């Protein structure tokens, strides 16, 4: 991106943050301060040393309103896309009962995303079709 384009993206991101409290898709890294060490740790220990070798993990992030939970999750999503991984961003709330695992699985697979050829592709069937081309 050019200097003027970077400034426009940053300005739009700041406007959205001021209005809604979160950065737009793919812009959290533009306003990030202080998470570089954690992201380096996550990439090395979780992505490269655990997941890429067939391991699995589940991480929960909790905190007060405004603590930065969404911000760190957006950074981890970008990092995962940069590592050619698929990501499922889901909100397990009262609308989705934790007793029906079939529905939860369906919901996760419908909300799975991957960055393919610079474009975000959503849902497992669409991801497989795009990777198959």
mmCIF file of C-alpha atoms in Angstrom:
data_model
loop_
_atom_site.group_PDB
_atom_site.id
_atom_site.type_symbol
_atom_site.label_atom_id
_atom_site.label_comp_id
_atom_site.label_asym_id
_atom_site.label_seq_id
_atom_site.Cartn_x
_atom_site.Cartn_y
_atom_site.Cartn_z
ATOM 1 C CA UNK A 1 0.000 0.000 0.000
ATOM 2 C CA UNK A 2 1.077 3.553 -0.613
ATOM 3 C CA UNK A 3 1.560 6.130 2.122
ATOM 4 C CA UNK A 4 -1.770 7.873 1.396
ATOM 5 C CA UNK A 5 -3.608 4.551 1.263
ATOM 6 C CA UNK A 6 -2.084 3.516 4.620
ATOM 7 C CA UNK A 7 -3.225 6.813 6.138
ATOM 8 C CA UNK A 8 -6.756 6.319 4.813
ATOM 9 C CA UNK A 9 -6.974 2.760 6.173
ATOM 10 C CA UNK A 10 -5.655 3.933 9.552
ATOM 11 C CA UNK A 11 -8.079 6.867 9.654
ATOM 12 C CA UNK A 12 -11.046 4.598 8.831
ATOM 13 C CA UNK A 13 -9.900 2.129 11.492
ATOM 14 C CA UNK A 14 -9.667 4.881 14.113
ATOM 15 C CA UNK A 15 -13.126 6.171 13.183
ATOM 16 C CA UNK A 16 -14.621 2.690 13.558
ATOM 17 C CA UNK A 17 -12.849 2.177 16.882
ATOM 18 C CA UNK A 18 -14.199 5.503 18.143
ATOM 19 C CA UNK A 19 -17.726 4.596 17.054
ATOM 20 C CA UNK A 20 -17.927 0.847 17.821
ATOM 21 C CA UNK A 21 -14.954 0.074 20.087
ATOM 22 C CA UNK A 22 -13.282 -2.428 17.745
ATOM 23 C CA UNK A 23 -11.056 -2.204 14.692
ATOM 24 C CA UNK A 24 -12.392 -3.311 11.307
ATOM 25 C CA UNK A 25 -11.432 -6.710 9.873
ATOM 26 C CA UNK A 26 -7.684 -6.844 9.236
ATOM 27 C CA UNK A 27 -6.840 -3.472 10.819
ATOM 28 C CA UNK A 28 -6.204 -4.305 14.493
ATOM 29 C CA UNK A 29 -2.464 -4.543 13.873
ATOM 30 C CA UNK A 30 -2.409 -0.906 12.734
ATOM 31 C CA UNK A 31 -3.262 0.372 16.209
ATOM 32 C CA UNK A 32 -1.585 -2.350 18.261
ATOM 33 C CA UNK A 33 0.848 -1.509 21.041
ATOM 34 C CA UNK A 34 2.508 -4.009 23.344
ATOM 35 C CA UNK A 35 1.398 -7.422 22.096
ATOM 36 C CA UNK A 36 4.398 -8.258 19.895
ATOM 37 C CA UNK A 37 6.022 -10.568 22.483
ATOM 38 C CA UNK A 38 2.759 -12.446 23.066
ATOM 39 C CA UNK A 39 2.123 -12.842 19.336
ATOM 40 C CA UNK A 40 5.705 -14.114 18.841
ATOM 41 C CA UNK A 41 5.148 -16.598 21.699
ATOM 42 C CA UNK A 42 1.800 -17.703 20.266
ATOM 43 C CA UNK A 43 3.240 -18.215 16.785
ATOM 44 C CA UNK A 44 6.235 -20.214 18.012
ATOM 45 C CA UNK A 45 4.750 -22.237 20.859
ATOM 46 C CA UNK A 46 1.154 -22.739 19.749
ATOM 47 C CA UNK A 47 1.139 -22.568 15.943
ATOM 48 C CA UNK A 48 4.596 -23.913 15.039
ATOM 49 C CA UNK A 49 5.353 -26.252 17.962
ATOM 50 C CA UNK A 50 1.869 -27.574 18.743
ATOM 51 C CA UNK A 51 -0.751 -27.154 16.021
ATOM 52 C CA UNK A 52 1.500 -27.650 12.976
ATOM 53 C CA UNK A 53 2.684 -30.921 14.524
ATOM 54 C CA UNK A 54 -0.853 -32.248 14.905
ATOM 55 C CA UNK A 55 -1.582 -31.006 18.404
ATOM 56 C CA UNK A 56 -4.640 -29.135 19.555
ATOM 57 C CA UNK A 57 -5.446 -26.577 22.191
ATOM 58 C CA UNK A 58 -8.274 -24.411 23.409
ATOM 59 C CA UNK A 59 -7.660 -20.958 24.839
ATOM 60 C CA UNK A 60 -10.158 -18.788 26.676
ATOM 61 C CA UNK A 61 -9.714 -15.035 26.943
ATOM 62 C CA UNK A 62 -11.651 -13.256 29.626
ATOM 63 C CA UNK A 63 -11.637 -9.734 30.954
ATOM 64 C CA UNK A 64 -13.698 -6.690 31.715
ATOM 65 C CA UNK A 65 -15.422 -4.680 29.007
ATOM 66 C CA UNK A 66 -12.777 -2.729 27.102
ATOM 67 C CA UNK A 67 -9.865 -4.858 28.308
ATOM 68 C CA UNK A 68 -8.854 -5.785 24.749
ATOM 69 C CA UNK A 69 -10.261 -9.301 24.310
ATOM 70 C CA UNK A 70 -11.599 -8.624 20.828
ATOM 71 C CA UNK A 71 -8.402 -6.789 19.892
ATOM 72 C CA UNK A 72 -6.124 -9.731 20.783
ATOM 73 C CA UNK A 73 -8.474 -12.166 19.030
ATOM 74 C CA UNK A 74 -8.353 -10.049 15.850
ATOM 75 C CA UNK A 75 -4.540 -10.034 16.037
ATOM 76 C CA UNK A 76 -4.481 -13.820 16.512
ATOM 77 C CA UNK A 77 -6.857 -14.216 13.568
ATOM 78 C CA UNK A 78 -4.541 -12.172 11.313
ATOM 79 C CA UNK A 79 -1.533 -14.151 12.553
ATOM 80 C CA UNK A 80 -3.353 -17.391 11.789
ATOM 81 C CA UNK A 81 -4.300 -16.218 8.299
ATOM 82 C CA UNK A 82 -0.655 -15.196 7.744
ATOM 83 C CA UNK A 83 0.297 -18.794 8.680
ATOM 84 C CA UNK A 84 -2.222 -20.201 6.129
ATOM 85 C CA UNK A 85 -4.604 -21.470 8.777
ATOM 86 C CA UNK A 86 -8.395 -21.537 8.819
ATOM 87 C CA UNK A 87 -10.073 -19.706 11.696
ATOM 88 C CA UNK A 88 -13.497 -20.017 13.292
ATOM 89 C CA UNK A 89 -14.677 -16.924 15.145
ATOM 90 C CA UNK A 90 -17.763 -17.872 17.081
ATOM 91 C CA UNK A 91 -19.781 -16.575 20.001
ATOM 92 C CA UNK A 92 -21.159 -19.364 22.130
ATOM 93 C CA UNK A 93 -24.017 -17.544 23.795
ATOM 94 C CA UNK A 94 -27.448 -18.498 25.027
ATOM 95 C CA UNK A 95 -28.658 -18.515 21.419
ATOM 96 C CA UNK A 96 -26.510 -21.598 20.792
ATOM 97 C CA UNK A 97 -27.082 -24.252 23.447
ATOM 98 C CA UNK A 98 -23.993 -26.077 24.637
ATOM 99 C CA UNK A 99 -26.057 -29.258 24.844
ATOM 100 C CA UNK A 100 -26.513 -29.766 21.105
ATOM 101 C CA UNK A 101 -23.044 -30.548 19.731
ATOM 102 C CA UNK A 102 -24.375 -31.232 16.247
ATOM 103 C CA UNK A 103 -25.608 -27.632 15.997
ATOM 104 C CA UNK A 104 -22.354 -26.305 17.490
ATOM 105 C CA UNK A 105 -20.314 -28.269 14.941
ATOM 106 C CA UNK A 106 -22.513 -26.987 12.095
ATOM 107 C CA UNK A 107 -22.174 -23.435 13.377
ATOM 108 C CA UNK A 108 -18.376 -23.701 13.590
ATOM 109 C CA UNK A 109 -18.055 -25.149 10.070
ATOM 110 C CA UNK A 110 -20.332 -22.439 8.656
ATOM 111 C CA UNK A 111 -18.239 -19.732 10.332
ATOM 112 C CA UNK A 112 -14.830 -21.147 9.416
ATOM 113 C CA UNK A 113 -12.761 -18.646 7.434
ATOM 114 C CA UNK A 114 -9.524 -18.831 5.454
ATOM 115 C CA UNK A 115 -7.575 -16.258 3.498
ATOM 116 C CA UNK A 116 -7.078 -17.628 -0.008
ATOM 117 C CA UNK A 117 -5.409 -15.539 -2.716
ATOM 118 C CA UNK A 118 -5.874 -12.440 -0.561
ATOM 119 C CA UNK A 119 -9.628 -12.966 -0.120
ATOM 120 C CA UNK A 120 -11.476 -14.145 2.985
ATOM 121 C CA UNK A 121 -13.489 -17.277 2.142
ATOM 122 C CA UNK A 122 -16.165 -18.390 4.605
ATOM 123 C CA UNK A 123 -17.610 -21.861 5.383
ATOM 124 C CA UNK A 124 -15.911 -25.214 4.991
ATOM 125 C CA UNK A 125 -17.475 -26.119 1.596
ATOM 126 C CA UNK A 126 -16.443 -22.736 0.112
ATOM 127 C CA UNK A 127 -12.920 -23.028 1.567
ATOM 128 C CA UNK A 128 -12.454 -26.521 0.151
ATOM 129 C CA UNK A 129 -13.748 -25.376 -3.245
ATOM 130 C CA UNK A 130 -11.379 -22.380 -3.275
ATOM 131 C CA UNK A 131 -8.370 -24.461 -2.200
ATOM 132 C CA UNK A 132 -9.273 -27.031 -4.855
ATOM 133 C CA UNK A 133 -8.988 -24.508 -7.707
#
